[in-house]
Short mmCIF file of C-alpha atoms and ligand atoms in Angstrom, two decimals:
data_model
loop_
_atom_site.label_atom_id
_atom_site.label_comp_id
_atom_site.label_asym_id
_atom_site.label_seq_id
_atom_site.Cartn_x
_atom_site.Cartn_y
_atom_site.Cartn_z
CA MET A 1 -6.61 37.12 -22.02
CA THR A 2 -8.10 33.72 -22.75
CA ILE A 3 -6.26 30.74 -21.33
CA THR A 4 -6.45 27.56 -23.41
CA ILE A 5 -5.12 24.21 -22.28
CA THR A 6 -5.03 20.90 -24.09
CA ALA A 7 -6.28 17.52 -22.89
CA PHE A 8 -6.80 14.05 -24.33
CA GLU A 9 -9.75 13.68 -26.68
CA ARG A 10 -10.11 10.14 -25.27
CA SER A 11 -8.30 9.85 -21.97
CA PRO A 12 -6.86 6.34 -21.48
CA ASP A 13 -7.99 6.46 -17.84
CA GLY A 14 -11.64 6.85 -18.85
CA GLY A 15 -12.00 10.19 -17.07
CA LYS A 16 -10.59 9.17 -13.67
CA GLY A 17 -8.60 12.40 -13.51
CA LEU A 18 -5.18 10.77 -13.75
CA SER A 19 -4.11 12.53 -16.90
CA ARG A 20 -1.90 15.55 -16.30
CA ASP A 21 -4.35 18.17 -17.54
CA THR A 22 -6.23 17.62 -14.26
CA ARG A 23 -3.49 19.24 -12.17
CA VAL A 24 -3.48 22.26 -14.51
CA ARG A 25 -7.27 22.52 -14.35
CA TRP A 26 -7.04 22.25 -10.55
CA ALA A 27 -4.51 25.10 -10.33
CA LEU A 28 -6.69 27.30 -12.55
CA GLU A 29 -9.74 26.49 -10.44
CA GLU A 30 -7.87 27.27 -7.20
CA VAL A 31 -6.96 30.75 -8.43
CA GLY A 32 -10.31 31.37 -10.10
CA GLN A 33 -9.01 31.73 -13.65
CA PRO A 34 -11.47 30.72 -16.38
CA TYR A 35 -10.00 28.59 -19.13
CA GLU A 36 -10.87 26.83 -22.33
CA VAL A 37 -9.88 23.31 -23.30
CA ARG A 38 -8.87 22.04 -26.70
CA LEU A 39 -9.21 18.27 -26.89
CA VAL A 40 -6.49 16.62 -28.93
CA SER A 41 -6.52 13.16 -30.48
CA SER A 42 -3.52 10.84 -30.11
CA ARG A 43 -2.77 11.34 -33.79
CA ALA A 44 -3.06 15.13 -33.73
CA MET A 45 -0.68 15.19 -30.74
CA LYS A 46 2.15 14.06 -33.02
CA GLU A 47 1.33 16.41 -35.90
CA PRO A 48 3.09 19.73 -36.58
CA PRO A 49 0.52 22.17 -35.12
CA HIS A 50 0.58 20.44 -31.73
CA LEU A 51 4.32 19.70 -31.89
CA ALA A 52 4.86 23.44 -32.27
CA LEU A 53 3.29 23.80 -28.83
CA HIS A 54 4.72 20.67 -27.25
CA PRO A 55 8.02 19.33 -28.61
CA PHE A 56 7.30 15.82 -27.30
CA GLY A 57 3.77 15.66 -28.68
CA GLN A 58 1.96 15.37 -25.36
CA ILE A 59 -0.70 17.08 -23.29
CA PRO A 60 -1.14 19.31 -21.37
CA THR A 61 -0.14 22.58 -23.01
CA TYR A 62 -1.06 26.10 -21.96
CA GLU A 63 -1.66 29.10 -24.20
CA GLU A 64 -2.26 32.64 -23.06
CA GLY A 65 -1.84 35.32 -25.74
CA ASP A 66 1.68 34.96 -27.13
CA LEU A 67 2.76 32.61 -24.38
CA ALA A 68 2.77 28.85 -25.00
CA LEU A 69 3.93 26.46 -22.27
CA PHE A 70 4.26 22.71 -21.86
CA GLU A 71 5.15 20.51 -18.84
CA SER A 72 2.47 20.40 -16.15
CA GLY A 73 4.97 21.51 -13.48
CA ALA A 74 6.00 24.62 -15.42
CA ILE A 75 2.36 25.41 -16.18
CA VAL A 76 1.21 25.07 -12.56
CA PHE A 77 4.20 27.12 -11.43
CA HIS A 78 3.32 29.85 -13.94
CA ILE A 79 -0.29 29.90 -12.74
CA ALA A 80 0.82 29.98 -9.09
CA GLU A 81 3.28 32.82 -9.72
CA ARG A 82 0.82 34.99 -11.61
CA ASN A 83 -2.16 34.60 -9.32
CA ALA A 84 -2.79 34.77 -5.59
CA GLY A 85 -3.73 31.63 -3.71
CA LEU A 86 -1.18 28.93 -4.48
CA LEU A 87 2.10 30.33 -3.17
CA PRO A 88 2.69 32.12 0.14
CA ASP A 89 3.77 35.79 0.10
CA ASP A 90 6.61 35.20 2.54
CA ALA A 91 9.75 34.59 0.44
CA SER A 92 11.04 31.63 2.46
CA ALA A 93 7.65 29.92 2.67
CA ARG A 94 7.25 30.49 -1.07
CA ALA A 95 10.62 28.88 -1.78
CA ARG A 96 9.67 25.90 0.39
CA ALA A 97 6.33 25.48 -1.42
CA ILE A 98 8.19 25.51 -4.75
CA THR A 99 10.61 22.94 -3.32
CA TRP A 100 7.66 20.64 -2.61
CA MET A 101 6.49 21.06 -6.22
CA PHE A 102 9.89 19.88 -7.41
CA ALA A 103 9.95 17.08 -4.83
CA ALA A 104 6.59 15.85 -6.11
CA LEU A 105 7.71 15.87 -9.73
CA SER A 106 11.30 14.74 -9.50
CA THR A 107 11.48 12.58 -6.36
CA VAL A 108 8.02 11.09 -5.77
CA GLU A 109 6.48 10.87 -9.25
CA PRO A 110 9.27 8.90 -11.04
CA PRO A 111 9.01 5.68 -8.98
CA ILE A 112 5.21 5.89 -9.15
CA LEU A 113 5.37 6.13 -12.94
CA GLU A 114 7.85 3.28 -13.01
CA LEU A 115 5.44 1.13 -11.02
CA GLY A 116 2.70 1.90 -13.57
CA THR A 117 5.03 0.89 -16.40
CA ALA A 118 6.09 -2.29 -14.59
CA ARG A 119 2.48 -3.30 -14.00
CA LEU A 120 0.80 -2.25 -17.22
CA LEU A 121 3.47 -2.59 -19.89
CA GLU A 122 5.88 -5.16 -18.50
CA GLY A 123 3.55 -7.44 -16.57
CA ASP A 124 3.79 -10.16 -19.22
CA LYS A 125 7.62 -10.26 -19.32
CA PRO A 126 9.32 -13.32 -17.86
CA TRP A 127 11.29 -11.14 -15.40
CA SER A 128 8.31 -9.08 -14.28
CA ALA A 129 7.48 -11.10 -11.13
CA GLU A 130 11.04 -10.63 -9.90
CA ARG A 131 11.26 -6.93 -10.75
CA LEU A 132 7.84 -5.74 -9.57
CA PRO A 133 8.56 -6.04 -5.81
CA LEU A 134 11.76 -4.01 -6.28
CA VAL A 135 9.89 -1.24 -8.04
CA LYS A 136 7.17 -1.32 -5.40
CA ASP A 137 9.80 -1.06 -2.65
CA ARG A 138 11.15 2.10 -4.25
CA VAL A 139 7.68 3.64 -4.20
CA CYS A 140 7.18 2.58 -0.58
CA ASP A 141 10.49 4.07 0.45
CA ARG A 142 9.39 7.48 -0.87
CA LEU A 143 5.94 7.14 0.68
CA GLY A 144 7.35 6.16 4.06
CA ARG A 145 9.59 9.21 4.14
CA LEU A 146 6.85 11.53 2.91
CA SER A 147 4.47 10.10 5.47
CA ALA A 148 7.01 10.69 8.25
CA ARG A 149 7.48 14.30 7.17
CA LEU A 150 3.76 15.04 6.85
CA GLY A 151 3.00 13.51 10.25
CA ASP A 152 -0.41 14.68 11.42
CA ALA A 153 -0.30 17.99 9.56
CA ASP A 154 -2.98 18.82 7.00
CA TRP A 155 -0.53 20.07 4.38
CA LEU A 156 3.20 19.79 3.79
CA ASP A 157 4.25 23.24 4.98
CA GLY A 158 1.56 25.34 6.65
CA GLY A 159 -1.39 26.21 4.43
CA PHE A 160 -2.35 24.49 1.19
CA SER A 161 0.03 25.47 -1.62
CA ALA A 162 1.04 24.55 -5.16
CA GLY A 163 3.41 22.07 -3.48
CA ASP A 164 0.43 20.19 -2.05
CA LEU A 165 -1.50 20.47 -5.32
CA MET A 166 1.38 18.79 -7.12
CA MET A 167 2.06 16.18 -4.42
CA VAL A 168 -1.60 15.16 -4.17
CA SER A 169 -1.81 15.00 -7.97
CA VAL A 170 1.19 12.68 -8.07
CA LEU A 171 -0.08 10.46 -5.24
CA LEU A 172 -3.51 10.15 -6.85
CA ARG A 173 -1.93 7.94 -9.48
CA LEU A 174 -1.45 5.32 -6.73
CA LYS A 175 -5.10 5.16 -5.76
CA PRO A 176 -6.01 2.15 -7.93
CA SER A 177 -3.02 0.19 -6.57
CA GLY A 178 -4.23 0.31 -2.95
CA ILE A 179 -0.68 1.12 -1.81
CA LEU A 180 -1.75 4.40 -0.23
CA GLY A 181 -3.88 2.44 2.22
CA GLY A 182 -0.67 1.46 4.00
CA TYR A 183 -0.03 5.12 4.86
CA SER A 184 -3.12 6.43 6.60
CA ASN A 185 -1.92 10.02 6.86
CA LEU A 186 -1.07 10.11 3.14
CA ALA A 187 -4.43 8.59 2.24
CA ALA A 188 -6.11 11.29 4.36
CA TYR A 189 -3.88 13.95 2.77
CA VAL A 190 -4.95 12.87 -0.72
CA ALA A 191 -8.59 12.79 0.39
CA ARG A 192 -8.22 16.37 1.73
CA GLY A 193 -6.93 17.44 -1.66
CA GLU A 194 -9.76 15.69 -3.46
CA ALA A 195 -12.29 17.33 -1.13
CA ARG A 196 -11.26 20.84 -2.15
CA PRO A 197 -14.01 22.48 -4.22
CA ALA A 198 -11.45 23.53 -6.84
CA TYR A 199 -10.28 19.93 -7.26
CA LYS A 200 -13.86 18.74 -7.60
CA ARG A 201 -14.53 21.31 -10.33
CA ALA A 202 -11.36 20.27 -12.14
CA PHE A 203 -12.23 16.58 -11.83
CA ASP A 204 -15.78 17.13 -13.08
CA ALA A 205 -14.53 19.18 -16.02
CA GLN A 206 -12.03 16.56 -17.16
CA GLN A 207 -14.66 13.85 -16.75
CA ALA A 208 -17.22 15.84 -18.70
CA ALA A 209 -14.69 16.17 -21.51
CA PHE A 210 -14.33 12.39 -21.53
CA THR A 211 -18.00 11.55 -21.33
CA GLY A 212 -18.82 14.13 -23.98
CA LYS A 213 -20.95 16.24 -21.66
CA GLY A 214 -18.77 19.28 -22.27
CA SER A 215 -15.28 20.29 -23.23
CA THR A 216 -14.55 23.52 -21.43
CA GLY A 217 -13.92 24.27 -17.83
N1 GTB B 1 6.26 15.59 -17.92
C1 GTB B 1 5.07 15.87 -18.70
C2 GTB B 1 4.13 16.78 -17.89
O1 GTB B 1 4.18 16.72 -16.65
O2 GTB B 1 3.37 17.56 -18.49
C3 GTB B 1 4.42 14.54 -19.06
C4 GTB B 1 3.23 14.75 -19.97
C5 GTB B 1 2.57 13.42 -20.30
O3 GTB B 1 3.07 12.33 -19.93
N2 GTB B 1 1.44 13.51 -20.98
C6 GTB B 1 0.72 12.31 -21.34
C7 GTB B 1 0.59 12.24 -22.85
O4 GTB B 1 0.39 13.23 -23.51
C8 GTB B 1 -0.69 12.38 -20.75
S1 GTB B 1 -0.66 12.40 -19.00
N3 GTB B 1 0.70 11.04 -23.39
C9 GTB B 1 0.55 10.81 -24.80
C10 GTB B 1 1.85 10.54 -25.48
O5 GTB B 1 2.92 10.63 -24.83
O6 GTB B 1 1.79 10.24 -26.67
C11 GTB B 1 -0.01 10.75 -18.66
C12 GTB B 1 -1.09 9.78 -18.36
C13 GTB B 1 -1.62 9.01 -19.35
C14 GTB B 1 -2.55 8.08 -19.04
C15 GTB B 1 -2.98 7.94 -17.75
N4 GTB B 1 -3.94 6.96 -17.42
O7 GTB B 1 -4.53 6.34 -18.29
O8 GTB B 1 -4.18 6.72 -16.23
C16 GTB B 1 -2.47 8.72 -16.75
C17 GTB B 1 -1.51 9.67 -17.08
#
């Protein structure tokens, strides 16, 4: 059955792979599932046909036959559950990998998003200079604890899993800030993720969609 995902027609990041369709593309590439991409304009995102797929009018979405999903975490989880390669067979290891997916999305990603908002949308507010260091501290607290847990391991819990895919995807958002440089094992962890052939294919596909060289993965 054909899998179709949605992505920005014009990604605000200029094809740097920071938009959330990249993590979905990456998961599909890891498990070897072909997929098609429907590019959606900012206006079309808020119109009824897309809102029927995504109640908040965002990307990415995922369609496969009668099934329509939204939320990158739910989509990656679905892909990982239905295909070999992203979740261990052992029940406990599988539960731990899923725990890392949730940790990435609900513990590590929120302060990182907040930092983006503080820098990009609130930088001109009179209180911004006072608030920014507080927001940055909250990011650094999470990174310090994640760094301590990862130690010198390659991945968070044994072999590469959907937990790592999600954590690396979340941390990638920090790359332009330079903050990751203060955590050498996390910087190396992200680089290991980026070096995976499946990530490279996903990155190239999202970039090709942006540069107009192609729109399907
Ligand atoms: N929780 C949802 C998920 O994980 O799927 C969040 C989805 C989401 O935020 N989608 C964004 C969107 O559709 C695109 S990824 N925004 C349009 C809108 O809300 O109207 C977020 C994003 C946007 C831009 C950059 N960037 O430029 O670097 C990075 C990430």
